[in-house]
PDB file of C-alpha atoms in Angstrom:
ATOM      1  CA  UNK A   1     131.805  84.343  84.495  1.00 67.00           C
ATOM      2  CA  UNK A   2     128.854  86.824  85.165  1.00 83.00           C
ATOM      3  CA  UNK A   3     125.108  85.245  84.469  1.00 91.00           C
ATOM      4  CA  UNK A   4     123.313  85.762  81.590  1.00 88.00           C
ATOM      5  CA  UNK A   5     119.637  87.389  81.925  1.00 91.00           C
ATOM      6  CA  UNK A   6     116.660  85.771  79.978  1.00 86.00           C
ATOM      7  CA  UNK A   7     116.503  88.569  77.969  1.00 86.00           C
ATOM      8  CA  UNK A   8     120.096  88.583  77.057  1.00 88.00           C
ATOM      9  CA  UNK A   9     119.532  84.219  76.484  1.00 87.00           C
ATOM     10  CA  UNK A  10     116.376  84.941  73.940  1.00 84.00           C
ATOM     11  CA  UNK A  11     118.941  87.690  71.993  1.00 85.00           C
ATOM     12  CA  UNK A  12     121.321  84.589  71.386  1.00 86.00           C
ATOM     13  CA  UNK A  13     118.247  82.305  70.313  1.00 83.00           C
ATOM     14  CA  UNK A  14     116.779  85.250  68.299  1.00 80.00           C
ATOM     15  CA  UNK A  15     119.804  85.567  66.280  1.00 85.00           C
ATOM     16  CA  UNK A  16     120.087  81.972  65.773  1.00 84.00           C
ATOM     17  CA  UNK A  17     116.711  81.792  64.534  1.00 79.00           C
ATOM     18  CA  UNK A  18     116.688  84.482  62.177  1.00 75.00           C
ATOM     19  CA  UNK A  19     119.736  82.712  60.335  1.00 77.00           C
ATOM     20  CA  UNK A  20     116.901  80.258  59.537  1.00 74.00           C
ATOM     21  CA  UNK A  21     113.617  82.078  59.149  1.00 77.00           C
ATOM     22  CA  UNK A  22     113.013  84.668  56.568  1.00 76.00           C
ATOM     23  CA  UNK A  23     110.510  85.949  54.160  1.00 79.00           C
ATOM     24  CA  UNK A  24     110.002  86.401  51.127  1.00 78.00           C
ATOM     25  CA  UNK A  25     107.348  88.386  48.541  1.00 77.00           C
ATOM     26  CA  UNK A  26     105.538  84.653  48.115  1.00 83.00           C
ATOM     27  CA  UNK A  27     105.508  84.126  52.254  1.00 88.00           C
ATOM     28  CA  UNK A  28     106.642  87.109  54.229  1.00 94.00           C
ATOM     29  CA  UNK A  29     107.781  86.582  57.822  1.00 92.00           C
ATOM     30  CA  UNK A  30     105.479  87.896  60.720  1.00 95.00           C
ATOM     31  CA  UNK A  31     107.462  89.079  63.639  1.00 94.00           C
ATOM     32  CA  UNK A  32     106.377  89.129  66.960  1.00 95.00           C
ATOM     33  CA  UNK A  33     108.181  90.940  69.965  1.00 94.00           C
ATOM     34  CA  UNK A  34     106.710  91.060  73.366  1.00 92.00           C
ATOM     35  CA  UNK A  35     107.430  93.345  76.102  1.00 91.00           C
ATOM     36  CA  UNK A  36     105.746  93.873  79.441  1.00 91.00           C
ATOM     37  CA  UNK A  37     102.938  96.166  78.537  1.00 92.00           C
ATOM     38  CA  UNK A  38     102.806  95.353  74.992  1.00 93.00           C
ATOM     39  CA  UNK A  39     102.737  93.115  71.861  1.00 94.00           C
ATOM     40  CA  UNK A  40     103.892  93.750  68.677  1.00 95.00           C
ATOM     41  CA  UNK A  41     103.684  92.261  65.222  1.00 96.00           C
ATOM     42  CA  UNK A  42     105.105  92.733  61.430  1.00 96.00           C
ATOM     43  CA  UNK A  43     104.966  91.188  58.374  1.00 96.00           C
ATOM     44  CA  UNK A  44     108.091  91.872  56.483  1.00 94.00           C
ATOM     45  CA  UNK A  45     109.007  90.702  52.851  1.00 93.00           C
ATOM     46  CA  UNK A  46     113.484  90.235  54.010  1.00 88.00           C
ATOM     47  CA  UNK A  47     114.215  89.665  50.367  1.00 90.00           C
ATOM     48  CA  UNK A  48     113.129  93.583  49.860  1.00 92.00           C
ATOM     49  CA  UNK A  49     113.644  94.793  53.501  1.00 91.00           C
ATOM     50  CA  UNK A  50     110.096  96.335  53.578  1.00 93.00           C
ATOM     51  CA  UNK A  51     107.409  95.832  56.135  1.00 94.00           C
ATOM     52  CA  UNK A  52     104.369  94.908  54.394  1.00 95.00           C
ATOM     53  CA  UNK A  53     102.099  95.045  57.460  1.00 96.00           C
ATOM     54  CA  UNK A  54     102.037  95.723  61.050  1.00 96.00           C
ATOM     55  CA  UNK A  55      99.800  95.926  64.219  1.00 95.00           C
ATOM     56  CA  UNK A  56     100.795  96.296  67.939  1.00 94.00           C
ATOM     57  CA  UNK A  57      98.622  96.686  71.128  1.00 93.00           C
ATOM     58  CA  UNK A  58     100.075 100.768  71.259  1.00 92.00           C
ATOM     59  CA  UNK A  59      97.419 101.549  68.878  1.00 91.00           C
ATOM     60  CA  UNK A  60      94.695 103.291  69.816  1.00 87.00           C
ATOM     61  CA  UNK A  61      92.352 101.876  66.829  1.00 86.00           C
ATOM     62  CA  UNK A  62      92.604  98.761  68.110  1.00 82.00           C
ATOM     63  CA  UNK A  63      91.207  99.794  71.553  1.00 75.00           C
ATOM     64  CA  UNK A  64      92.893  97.975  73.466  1.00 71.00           C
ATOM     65  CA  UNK A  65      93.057  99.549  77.091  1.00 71.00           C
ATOM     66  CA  UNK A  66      95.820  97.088  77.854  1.00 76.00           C
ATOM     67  CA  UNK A  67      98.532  95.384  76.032  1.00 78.00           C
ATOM     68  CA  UNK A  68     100.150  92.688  78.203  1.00 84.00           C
ATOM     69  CA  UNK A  69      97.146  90.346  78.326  1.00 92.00           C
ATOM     70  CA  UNK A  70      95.966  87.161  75.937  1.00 94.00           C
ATOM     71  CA  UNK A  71      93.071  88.830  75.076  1.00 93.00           C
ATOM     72  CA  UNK A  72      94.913  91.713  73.597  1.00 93.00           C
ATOM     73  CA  UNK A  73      97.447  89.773  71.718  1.00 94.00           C
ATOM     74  CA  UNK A  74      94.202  87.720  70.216  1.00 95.00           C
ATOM     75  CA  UNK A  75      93.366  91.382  68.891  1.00 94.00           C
ATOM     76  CA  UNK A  76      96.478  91.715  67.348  1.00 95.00           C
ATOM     77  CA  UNK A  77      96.208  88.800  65.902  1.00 95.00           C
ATOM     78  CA  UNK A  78      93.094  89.332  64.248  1.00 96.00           C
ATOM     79  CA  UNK A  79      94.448  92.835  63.106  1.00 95.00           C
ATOM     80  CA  UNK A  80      97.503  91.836  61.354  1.00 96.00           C
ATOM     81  CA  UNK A  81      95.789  88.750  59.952  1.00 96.00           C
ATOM     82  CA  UNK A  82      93.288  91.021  58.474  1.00 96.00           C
ATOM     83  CA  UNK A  83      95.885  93.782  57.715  1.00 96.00           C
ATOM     84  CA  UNK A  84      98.076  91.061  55.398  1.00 95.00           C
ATOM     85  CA  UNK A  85      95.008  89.418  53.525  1.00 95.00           C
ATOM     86  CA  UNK A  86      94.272  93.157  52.217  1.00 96.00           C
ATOM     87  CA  UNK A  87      97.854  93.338  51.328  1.00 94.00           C
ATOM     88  CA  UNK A  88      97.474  90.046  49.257  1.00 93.00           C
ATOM     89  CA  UNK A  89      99.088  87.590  51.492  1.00 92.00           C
ATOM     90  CA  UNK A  90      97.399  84.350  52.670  1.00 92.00           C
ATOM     91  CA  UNK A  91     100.563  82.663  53.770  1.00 92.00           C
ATOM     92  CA  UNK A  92     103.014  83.493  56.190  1.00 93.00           C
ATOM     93  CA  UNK A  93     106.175  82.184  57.788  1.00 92.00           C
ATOM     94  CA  UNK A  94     106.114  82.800  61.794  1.00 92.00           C
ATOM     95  CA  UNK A  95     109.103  84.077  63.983  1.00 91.00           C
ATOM     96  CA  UNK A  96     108.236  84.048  67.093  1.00 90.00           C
ATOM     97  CA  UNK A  97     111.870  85.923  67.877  1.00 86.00           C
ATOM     98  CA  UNK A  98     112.911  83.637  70.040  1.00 85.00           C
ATOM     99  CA  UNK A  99     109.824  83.172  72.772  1.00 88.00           C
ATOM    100  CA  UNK A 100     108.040  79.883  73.665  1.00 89.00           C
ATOM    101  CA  UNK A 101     104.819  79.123  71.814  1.00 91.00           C
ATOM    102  CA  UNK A 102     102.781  80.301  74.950  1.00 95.00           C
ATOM    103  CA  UNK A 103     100.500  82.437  76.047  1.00 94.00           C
ATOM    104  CA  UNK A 104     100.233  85.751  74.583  1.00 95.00           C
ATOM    105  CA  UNK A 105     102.439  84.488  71.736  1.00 95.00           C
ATOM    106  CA  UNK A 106     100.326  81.466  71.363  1.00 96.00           C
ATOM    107  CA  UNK A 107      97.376  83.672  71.407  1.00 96.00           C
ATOM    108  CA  UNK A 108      98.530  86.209  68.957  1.00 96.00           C
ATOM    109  CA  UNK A 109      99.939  83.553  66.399  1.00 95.00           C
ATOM    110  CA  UNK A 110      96.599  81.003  66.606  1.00 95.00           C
ATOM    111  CA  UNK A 111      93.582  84.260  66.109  1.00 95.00           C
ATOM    112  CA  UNK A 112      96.143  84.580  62.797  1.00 95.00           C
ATOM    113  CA  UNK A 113      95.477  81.230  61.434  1.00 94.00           C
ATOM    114  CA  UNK A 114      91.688  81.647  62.772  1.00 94.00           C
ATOM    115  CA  UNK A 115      91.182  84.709  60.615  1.00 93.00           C
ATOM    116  CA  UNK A 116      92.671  83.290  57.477  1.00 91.00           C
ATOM    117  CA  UNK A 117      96.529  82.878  57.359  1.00 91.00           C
ATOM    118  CA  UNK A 118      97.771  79.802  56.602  1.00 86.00           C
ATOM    119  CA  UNK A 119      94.543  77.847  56.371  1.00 79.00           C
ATOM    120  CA  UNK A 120      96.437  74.603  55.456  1.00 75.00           C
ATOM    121  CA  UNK A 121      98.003  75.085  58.911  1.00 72.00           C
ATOM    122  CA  UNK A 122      95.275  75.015  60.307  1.00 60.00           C
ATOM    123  CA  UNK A 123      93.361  72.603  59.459  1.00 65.00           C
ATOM    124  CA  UNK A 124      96.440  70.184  59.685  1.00 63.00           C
ATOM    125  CA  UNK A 125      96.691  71.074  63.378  1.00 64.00           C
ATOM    126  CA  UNK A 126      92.617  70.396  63.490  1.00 67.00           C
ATOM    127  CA  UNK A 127      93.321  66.895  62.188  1.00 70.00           C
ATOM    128  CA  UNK A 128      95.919  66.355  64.429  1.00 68.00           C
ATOM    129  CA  UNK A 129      93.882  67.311  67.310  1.00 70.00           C
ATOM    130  CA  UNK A 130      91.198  64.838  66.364  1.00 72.00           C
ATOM    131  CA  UNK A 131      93.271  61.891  65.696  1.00 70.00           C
ATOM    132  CA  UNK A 132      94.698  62.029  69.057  1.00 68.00           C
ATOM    133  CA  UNK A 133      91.448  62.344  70.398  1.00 67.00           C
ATOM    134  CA  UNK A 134      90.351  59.305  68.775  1.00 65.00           C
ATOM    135  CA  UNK A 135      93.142  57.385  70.426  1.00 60.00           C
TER     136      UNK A 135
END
């Protein structure tokens, strides 16, 4: 039996995810895909199959001279944050599409909570944080 490659393992979990995960008007789902160079995100509403929102490191208004760092992903972060609350939405349900909470994914998902989505998030994980400091 030939090998699998990662990329054909986080297809499998991908699909098993989205089974789970989707959005609706209320709380869209924001998307993330990462490639080498570059770091994509959407915020889509499934129920209607519309994007409501999206921001990726290709854009040049974002000035980003490269896309496959954390400090680009942060960017995007901010952008499609920013990008949703002027669409009217303040919560959002997160698909990461199948990639460990990490690095440029960790990046891009936590400067969305920092500029406004899902403030109850956030300060839940803040709590959280402190009580284990306390311990």
């Amino acid at each position: 039996m030939a090998q699998k490659s990662r990329a054909d393992i986080r297809d499998g979990v991908h699909s098993r995810i989205r089974k789970k995960v989707s959005g609706t008007a209320e709380r869209p789902r924001l998307a993330v895909f990462r490639s080498l160079n570059h770091i994509y995100a959407q915020v889509i509403d499934d129920r209607s199959g519309k994007t409501l929102a999206t921001a990726s490191t290709t854009e040049k208004a974002l000035g980003t001279s490269t896309g496959g760092n954390v400090e680009a992903a942060k960017i995007v972060g901010k952008t499609i944050a920013e990008r949703a609350q002027k669409a009217g939405i303040s919560t959002v349900v997160y698909d990461r599409g199948g990639y460990v909470y990490h690095g440029r994914v960790k990046a891009l998902i936590d400067a969305t909570r920092e500029a406004g989505l899902n403030k109850h998030e956030a300060a839940v994980k803040e709590s959280q944080e402190n009580s284990n400091d306390e311990e």
